[in-house]
Short mmCIF file of C-alpha atoms and ligand atoms in Angstrom, two decimals:
data_model
loop_
_atom_site.label_atom_id
_atom_site.label_comp_id
_atom_site.label_asym_id
_atom_site.label_seq_id
_atom_site.Cartn_x
_atom_site.Cartn_y
_atom_site.Cartn_z
CA MET H 281 -9.86 -10.13 -34.69
CA LYS H 282 -9.28 -11.70 -31.42
CA ARG H 283 -7.93 -15.33 -31.46
CA SER H 284 -6.34 -16.93 -28.60
CA CYS H 285 -4.20 -19.78 -29.90
CA ALA H 286 -4.55 -22.27 -27.05
CA PRO H 287 -2.83 -25.08 -28.55
CA VAL H 288 -4.98 -28.05 -27.48
CA ILE H 289 -8.01 -26.01 -28.83
CA VAL H 290 -6.44 -25.55 -32.04
CA LEU H 291 -5.45 -29.26 -32.37
CA LEU H 292 -8.84 -30.35 -31.50
CA LEU H 293 -10.21 -27.88 -34.15
CA SER H 294 -8.06 -29.18 -36.55
CA CYS H 295 -9.37 -32.51 -36.19
CA LEU H 296 -13.09 -31.47 -36.29
CA PHE H 297 -13.10 -28.94 -39.02
CA SER H 298 -12.11 -28.52 -42.57
CA ALA H 299 -10.83 -25.05 -43.42
CA CYS H 300 -10.04 -23.27 -46.57
CA ARG H 301 -8.10 -20.23 -47.55
CA LYS H 302 -7.96 -18.34 -50.79
CA THR H 303 -7.85 -14.42 -51.59
CA GLN H 304 -8.91 -13.44 -47.89
CA VAL H 305 -11.70 -11.04 -47.07
CA GLN H 306 -10.45 -8.77 -44.52
CA PRO H 307 -12.59 -7.98 -41.36
CA GLU H 308 -10.79 -4.94 -40.06
CA SER H 309 -6.93 -5.14 -39.27
CA GLY H 310 -5.47 -7.32 -41.99
CA SER H 311 -6.33 -10.72 -40.90
CA SER H 312 -9.16 -12.84 -42.74
CA ILE H 313 -12.47 -13.66 -41.45
CA VAL H 314 -12.84 -16.73 -39.47
CA VAL H 315 -16.51 -18.28 -39.56
CA GLY H 316 -17.80 -21.38 -37.39
CA PHE H 317 -20.46 -22.97 -39.62
CA SER H 318 -22.54 -25.93 -37.72
CA GLN H 319 -24.53 -27.82 -40.33
CA ILE H 320 -26.99 -30.20 -39.17
CA GLY H 321 -25.93 -33.33 -41.50
CA ALA H 322 -26.75 -34.55 -44.92
CA GLU H 323 -30.20 -36.02 -44.73
CA SER H 324 -31.22 -34.88 -48.29
CA ALA H 325 -30.02 -33.84 -51.72
CA TRP H 326 -31.23 -30.35 -50.63
CA ARG H 327 -29.21 -30.43 -47.57
CA VAL H 328 -25.95 -31.53 -49.35
CA CYS H 329 -26.45 -28.57 -51.75
CA ASN H 330 -26.77 -26.11 -48.93
CA THR H 331 -23.32 -27.34 -47.45
CA ARG H 332 -21.62 -27.05 -50.80
CA SER H 333 -23.11 -23.64 -51.28
CA VAL H 334 -21.73 -22.27 -48.08
CA GLN H 335 -18.39 -24.09 -48.36
CA GLU H 336 -17.76 -22.86 -52.14
CA ALA H 337 -19.01 -19.12 -51.44
CA ALA H 338 -16.68 -19.07 -48.24
CA ALA H 339 -13.75 -20.45 -50.38
CA GLU H 340 -14.44 -17.97 -53.04
CA ALA H 341 -14.57 -14.97 -50.60
CA GLY H 342 -11.62 -16.26 -48.99
CA ILE H 343 -13.33 -16.77 -45.68
CA GLN H 344 -11.79 -19.36 -43.33
CA LEU H 345 -14.66 -21.68 -42.63
CA PHE H 346 -14.82 -24.21 -39.69
CA TYR H 347 -17.25 -26.56 -41.01
CA TYR H 348 -18.94 -28.91 -38.50
CA ASN H 349 -21.66 -31.59 -39.40
CA ALA H 350 -23.78 -32.34 -36.43
CA GLU H 351 -25.19 -35.61 -37.72
CA GLN H 352 -28.68 -34.65 -36.77
CA LYS H 353 -27.83 -34.22 -33.19
CA GLN H 354 -28.68 -30.81 -31.52
CA GLU H 355 -26.09 -32.06 -28.62
CA ASN H 356 -23.35 -32.04 -31.46
CA GLN H 357 -24.22 -28.41 -32.66
CA ILE H 358 -24.10 -27.29 -29.16
CA LYS H 359 -20.60 -28.84 -28.68
CA ALA H 360 -19.48 -27.42 -32.07
CA ILE H 361 -20.69 -24.05 -31.17
CA ARG H 362 -18.86 -23.96 -27.82
CA SER H 363 -15.58 -25.04 -29.91
CA PHE H 364 -16.23 -21.99 -32.15
CA ILE H 365 -16.43 -19.84 -29.03
CA ALA H 366 -13.40 -21.47 -27.51
CA TYR H 367 -11.21 -20.50 -30.66
CA GLN H 368 -12.94 -17.05 -30.86
CA VAL H 369 -14.09 -17.22 -34.45
CA ASP H 370 -15.32 -14.00 -35.87
CA VAL H 371 -18.83 -15.19 -36.45
CA ILE H 372 -20.81 -18.22 -35.67
CA ALA H 373 -23.11 -19.53 -38.49
CA PHE H 374 -25.22 -22.35 -37.82
CA VAL H 375 -28.58 -24.28 -38.99
CA PRO H 376 -30.52 -25.04 -35.88
CA ILE H 377 -31.93 -28.51 -36.14
CA VAL H 378 -34.89 -27.75 -34.00
CA LEU H 379 -36.40 -24.49 -32.46
CA ASP H 380 -36.01 -24.79 -28.89
CA GLY H 381 -33.12 -25.19 -26.51
CA TRP H 382 -30.42 -22.75 -27.59
CA GLU H 383 -30.47 -19.86 -24.86
CA ASN H 384 -27.29 -21.28 -22.89
CA VAL H 385 -25.19 -21.67 -25.83
CA LEU H 386 -26.24 -18.60 -27.31
CA GLU H 387 -25.79 -16.48 -24.17
CA GLU H 388 -22.04 -18.02 -23.97
CA ALA H 389 -21.55 -16.69 -27.51
CA ARG H 390 -22.77 -13.32 -26.69
CA ASP H 391 -20.73 -13.36 -23.44
CA ALA H 392 -17.75 -13.89 -25.72
CA GLY H 393 -18.63 -11.10 -28.02
CA ILE H 394 -19.26 -13.41 -31.07
CA PRO H 395 -22.08 -12.43 -33.36
CA VAL H 396 -24.59 -15.32 -34.42
CA LEU H 397 -26.15 -15.79 -37.66
CA LEU H 398 -29.02 -18.30 -38.13
CA CYS H 399 -29.14 -19.90 -41.34
CA ASP H 400 -31.91 -21.74 -43.07
CA ARG H 401 -33.95 -22.57 -39.87
CA GLU H 402 -35.12 -20.46 -37.29
CA ILE H 403 -35.30 -20.60 -33.46
CA ASN H 404 -37.58 -19.78 -30.33
CA LEU H 405 -35.95 -17.24 -28.04
CA ASP H 406 -37.43 -15.01 -25.58
CA ASP H 407 -34.31 -12.90 -26.13
CA GLU H 408 -33.99 -12.40 -29.64
CA SER H 409 -30.94 -10.11 -29.28
CA LEU H 410 -29.02 -13.35 -28.72
CA TYR H 411 -28.63 -13.57 -32.70
CA SER H 412 -27.75 -10.94 -35.24
CA GLY H 413 -30.13 -12.22 -37.85
CA TYR H 414 -31.76 -15.04 -40.03
CA LEU H 415 -30.93 -15.87 -43.49
CA GLY H 416 -33.06 -18.41 -45.12
CA THR H 417 -36.42 -19.11 -46.79
CA ASP H 418 -40.06 -18.30 -46.10
CA MET H 419 -41.25 -21.54 -44.95
CA VAL H 420 -44.85 -20.47 -43.89
CA ARG H 421 -45.01 -19.12 -47.50
CA GLN H 422 -44.13 -22.57 -48.62
CA GLY H 423 -46.79 -24.22 -46.86
CA ARG H 424 -49.38 -21.31 -48.02
CA SER H 425 -48.12 -22.06 -51.65
CA ALA H 426 -48.74 -25.91 -51.47
CA ALA H 427 -52.43 -25.12 -50.21
CA GLU H 428 -52.93 -22.66 -52.76
CA TYR H 429 -51.97 -24.84 -55.55
CA LEU H 430 -54.50 -27.47 -54.19
CA ILE H 431 -57.34 -24.98 -54.08
CA LYS H 432 -56.88 -24.35 -57.84
CA LYS H 433 -56.36 -28.03 -58.53
CA PHE H 434 -59.84 -28.98 -56.76
CA ALA H 435 -61.77 -25.60 -57.25
CA GLY H 436 -60.79 -25.02 -60.88
CA ASP H 437 -59.72 -21.09 -61.29
CA GLU H 438 -60.57 -17.97 -63.15
CA THR H 439 -58.59 -19.23 -66.29
CA GLY H 440 -61.29 -21.85 -66.73
CA ARG H 441 -59.02 -24.94 -65.60
CA PRO H 442 -61.40 -27.42 -64.54
CA ALA H 443 -61.56 -28.66 -60.95
CA ALA H 444 -60.34 -32.22 -60.22
CA ASP H 445 -62.78 -34.88 -59.50
CA THR H 446 -63.67 -35.84 -56.09
CA ALA H 447 -66.48 -37.29 -54.55
CA GLY H 448 -66.87 -35.97 -51.07
CA PRO H 449 -64.20 -34.28 -49.23
CA VAL H 450 -60.51 -33.94 -50.25
CA ARG H 451 -58.44 -36.01 -48.06
CA ILE H 452 -54.98 -35.08 -47.28
CA ILE H 453 -51.99 -37.12 -45.94
CA GLU H 454 -49.31 -34.78 -44.79
CA LEU H 455 -45.57 -35.88 -44.49
CA ARG H 456 -43.91 -33.60 -41.87
CA GLY H 457 -40.28 -32.80 -41.59
CA THR H 458 -38.25 -33.47 -38.27
CA THR H 459 -40.39 -32.70 -35.31
CA GLY H 460 -39.65 -29.51 -33.52
CA SER H 461 -37.61 -28.05 -36.58
CA SER H 462 -38.88 -24.68 -38.06
CA PRO H 463 -39.76 -25.93 -41.43
CA GLU H 464 -42.00 -28.65 -39.98
CA ILE H 465 -43.96 -26.04 -37.75
CA SER H 466 -43.94 -23.35 -40.33
CA ARG H 467 -44.77 -25.39 -43.47
CA ALA H 468 -47.80 -27.18 -41.48
CA GLU H 469 -48.85 -23.67 -40.28
CA GLY H 470 -49.05 -21.93 -43.71
CA PHE H 471 -50.67 -24.90 -45.27
CA ARG H 472 -53.37 -24.77 -42.64
CA GLU H 473 -53.69 -20.98 -42.61
CA VAL H 474 -54.99 -21.57 -46.28
CA ILE H 475 -56.60 -24.80 -46.34
CA ASP H 476 -58.69 -24.16 -43.19
CA LYS H 477 -60.84 -21.73 -45.14
CA PHE H 478 -61.98 -24.39 -47.34
CA PRO H 479 -64.14 -26.91 -45.46
CA GLU H 480 -64.03 -29.46 -48.14
CA PHE H 481 -60.25 -30.08 -47.31
CA GLU H 482 -59.69 -32.42 -44.48
CA ILE H 483 -56.16 -33.40 -43.19
CA ILE H 484 -56.69 -37.04 -42.30
CA TYR H 485 -53.25 -38.02 -41.32
CA SER H 486 -50.18 -36.12 -40.34
CA ALA H 487 -46.87 -37.63 -39.20
CA SER H 488 -42.99 -36.92 -39.15
CA GLY H 489 -40.96 -38.58 -41.83
CA ASP H 490 -37.96 -36.82 -40.42
CA PHE H 491 -36.91 -35.22 -44.04
CA LEU H 492 -35.82 -38.85 -45.05
CA ARG H 493 -36.50 -40.80 -48.08
CA SER H 494 -36.29 -44.27 -46.21
CA LYS H 495 -38.95 -42.88 -43.52
CA GLY H 496 -41.30 -41.36 -46.26
CA TYR H 497 -41.31 -44.92 -47.85
CA GLU H 498 -42.02 -46.65 -44.69
CA LEU H 499 -44.65 -44.18 -43.38
CA MET H 500 -46.45 -44.65 -46.87
CA ARG H 501 -46.31 -48.31 -46.80
CA ASN H 502 -47.75 -48.19 -43.12
CA ILE H 503 -50.64 -45.90 -44.26
CA LEU H 504 -51.27 -48.09 -47.28
CA ASP H 505 -51.67 -51.10 -45.06
CA GLU H 506 -54.43 -49.12 -43.35
CA THR H 507 -56.23 -47.30 -45.98
CA ARG H 508 -55.96 -46.32 -49.78
CA ASP H 509 -58.65 -43.68 -49.13
CA PHE H 510 -57.04 -40.40 -49.59
CA ASP H 511 -56.57 -37.85 -52.46
CA VAL H 512 -53.67 -35.84 -51.97
CA ILE H 513 -50.27 -36.05 -50.29
CA PHE H 514 -48.63 -32.78 -49.06
CA SER H 515 -44.84 -33.55 -48.18
CA HIS H 516 -42.56 -31.33 -46.52
CA ASN H 517 -39.71 -32.50 -48.81
CA ASP H 518 -38.83 -34.05 -51.73
CA SER H 519 -36.76 -36.92 -49.95
CA MET H 520 -39.93 -38.14 -48.22
CA THR H 521 -41.90 -37.67 -51.49
CA LEU H 522 -39.60 -39.93 -53.52
CA GLY H 523 -39.88 -42.62 -50.65
CA ALA H 524 -43.44 -42.37 -50.67
CA ILE H 525 -43.75 -42.56 -54.44
CA ASP H 526 -41.70 -46.04 -54.27
CA ALA H 527 -44.15 -47.23 -51.61
CA MET H 528 -47.24 -46.36 -53.76
CA LYS H 529 -45.69 -47.74 -57.05
CA GLU H 530 -44.99 -51.20 -55.43
CA ARG H 531 -48.78 -51.08 -54.50
CA GLY H 532 -49.91 -50.28 -58.08
CA ILE H 533 -51.07 -46.68 -57.27
CA ARG H 534 -50.12 -44.13 -59.73
CA PRO H 535 -48.73 -41.16 -58.09
CA GLY H 536 -49.86 -37.88 -59.62
CA THR H 537 -52.97 -39.47 -61.26
CA ASP H 538 -54.69 -41.65 -58.54
CA ILE H 539 -53.14 -39.33 -55.57
CA ILE H 540 -52.33 -35.61 -56.08
CA ILE H 541 -48.77 -35.12 -54.83
CA VAL H 542 -47.63 -31.65 -53.60
CA THR H 543 -43.92 -31.61 -52.42
CA THR H 544 -41.39 -29.20 -51.28
CA ASP H 545 -37.79 -28.22 -52.01
CA ALA H 546 -37.44 -28.61 -55.98
CA GLU H 547 -34.75 -31.26 -56.28
CA GLN H 548 -33.71 -32.31 -59.76
CA ALA H 549 -35.62 -35.72 -58.87
CA ALA H 550 -38.97 -34.01 -58.02
CA ILE H 551 -38.83 -31.86 -61.10
CA GLU H 552 -38.15 -34.99 -63.40
CA ALA H 553 -41.12 -36.50 -61.41
CA LEU H 554 -43.28 -33.57 -62.11
CA ARG H 555 -42.36 -33.76 -65.76
CA ALA H 556 -43.34 -37.41 -65.75
CA GLY H 557 -46.68 -36.80 -64.24
CA GLU H 558 -46.03 -38.32 -60.89
CA VAL H 559 -45.82 -35.40 -58.92
CA ASN H 560 -48.41 -32.52 -59.43
CA CYS H 561 -46.74 -29.34 -57.81
CA VAL H 562 -43.17 -28.66 -56.38
CA VAL H 563 -42.61 -25.80 -53.95
CA GLU H 564 -39.28 -24.37 -54.23
CA CYS H 565 -37.02 -24.09 -51.09
CA ASN H 566 -33.79 -22.50 -52.21
CA PRO H 567 -30.63 -24.17 -50.79
CA ARG H 568 -28.18 -21.91 -52.48
CA GLN H 569 -27.85 -19.70 -49.44
CA GLY H 570 -24.02 -19.78 -49.22
CA PRO H 571 -23.24 -16.20 -51.06
CA ASP H 572 -25.70 -14.62 -48.67
CA ILE H 573 -24.26 -16.28 -45.69
CA VAL H 574 -20.87 -15.14 -46.44
CA ARG H 575 -21.87 -11.65 -47.46
CA LEU H 576 -23.84 -11.11 -44.16
CA ALA H 577 -21.01 -13.01 -42.11
CA ALA H 578 -18.65 -10.51 -43.49
CA ARG H 579 -20.67 -7.71 -42.58
CA LEU H 580 -21.12 -8.96 -38.82
CA ALA H 581 -17.35 -9.60 -38.71
CA ARG H 582 -16.75 -5.75 -39.67
CA GLY H 583 -19.25 -4.95 -36.76
CA GLU H 584 -21.99 -3.91 -38.92
CA THR H 585 -25.69 -4.49 -38.31
CA ILE H 586 -27.66 -6.74 -40.64
CA PRO H 587 -31.31 -7.24 -41.42
CA PRO H 588 -33.02 -9.23 -38.85
CA VAL H 589 -34.47 -11.34 -41.46
CA THR H 590 -33.39 -11.94 -45.16
CA TYR H 591 -35.38 -14.57 -47.23
CA MET H 592 -34.15 -16.27 -50.50
CA ASP H 593 -36.17 -15.74 -53.89
CA GLU H 594 -38.11 -18.79 -54.44
CA THR H 595 -40.63 -20.00 -56.89
CA VAL H 596 -43.36 -22.73 -57.36
CA PHE H 597 -43.53 -25.22 -60.20
CA THR H 598 -46.76 -26.98 -60.99
CA GLU H 599 -48.10 -29.38 -63.81
CA TRP H 600 -49.60 -26.70 -65.70
CA ASP H 601 -46.21 -25.09 -66.35
CA ASP H 602 -44.04 -25.24 -69.39
CA LEU H 603 -40.75 -26.87 -67.79
CA SER H 604 -39.16 -27.19 -71.19
CA GLY H 605 -36.57 -24.47 -70.60
CA LEU H 606 -35.98 -25.15 -66.99
CA PRO H 607 -32.14 -25.34 -66.38
CA PRO H 608 -30.65 -28.35 -64.33
CA ARG H 609 -31.16 -27.76 -60.69
CA GLY H 610 -27.72 -29.03 -59.38
CA TYR H 611 -29.20 -30.78 -56.53
O1 AHR Y 750 -34.55 -26.83 -43.59
C1 AHR Y 750 -35.00 -27.09 -44.77
C2 AHR Y 750 -35.22 -28.58 -45.13
O2 AHR Y 750 -34.29 -29.33 -44.42
C3 AHR Y 750 -35.41 -28.93 -46.42
O3 AHR Y 750 -36.73 -28.75 -46.90
C4 AHR Y 750 -35.19 -30.41 -46.31
O4 AHR Y 750 -34.97 -31.31 -47.42
C5 AHR Y 750 -33.99 -30.29 -45.46
O5 AHR Y 750 -33.52 -31.49 -45.06
#
């Protein structure tokens, strides 16, 4: 462990970060592991759970976590990463808000000899050796799962399940996540990969609601001012879905019945909406990444190599499933 204790930096960090200590995990020579974790914010219940999962897992493992909330700004994340470098943490873990713009700061981390673990979201880089690995979810897969549900819903399937009723093409509205973020790009990509093979499906409108409930509401109100002529909403997260549902109900539209709704994340509120018939399919995105982040960070701190990509286990919940035994989601 190589920590320089420049007093100014320590003072700055003690203002910026909350740290925790318990029974300490040892990297190599008796002192505990220090991880700098830059989170993007608290835009959704999903995100809050994701943060809690990392904090709890670190506390449980006795890892000292410098946690920094970037409040949805990439520049804040870059500043936090630079502070982690100045403090010479053992590992930097961060959730990149968008795909692009990380080269410089990651080169600085490499020059300082600090391994970097990408969490939840991916990045675009020419030189992928600038980070050690990615731990998160398969977001292309999530987009595909959403589309596969729609194929079954509108085409029927081998179990004899009848096709949904539509005259003409199936018109889809897509509520996308934060522009330029990996979930936004990957979910859209996976969804199109499947849906494009079926000419009866048509994406008639696609816009970003920034993963926010308020923006999902606003977008849906604007859409409904223009048209009611659509059949499906595919939403990149539950927060936007819940906002869109509020807007639909205000206009007397029955979500889940008049409009088929497919949403991503699987927050408790979305599962309740699925049970109530107001949502038709919920694609899980698993936020409980803390234990794996901590496990991988500890390996990196010991100088070990980690797999380039580790995906969380996930599932899909649909209106055709028996959800009676499903335990509370906790987020
Ligand atoms: O990066 C994962 C996405 O970010 C989740 O789907 C969303 O709810 C969150 O804000």
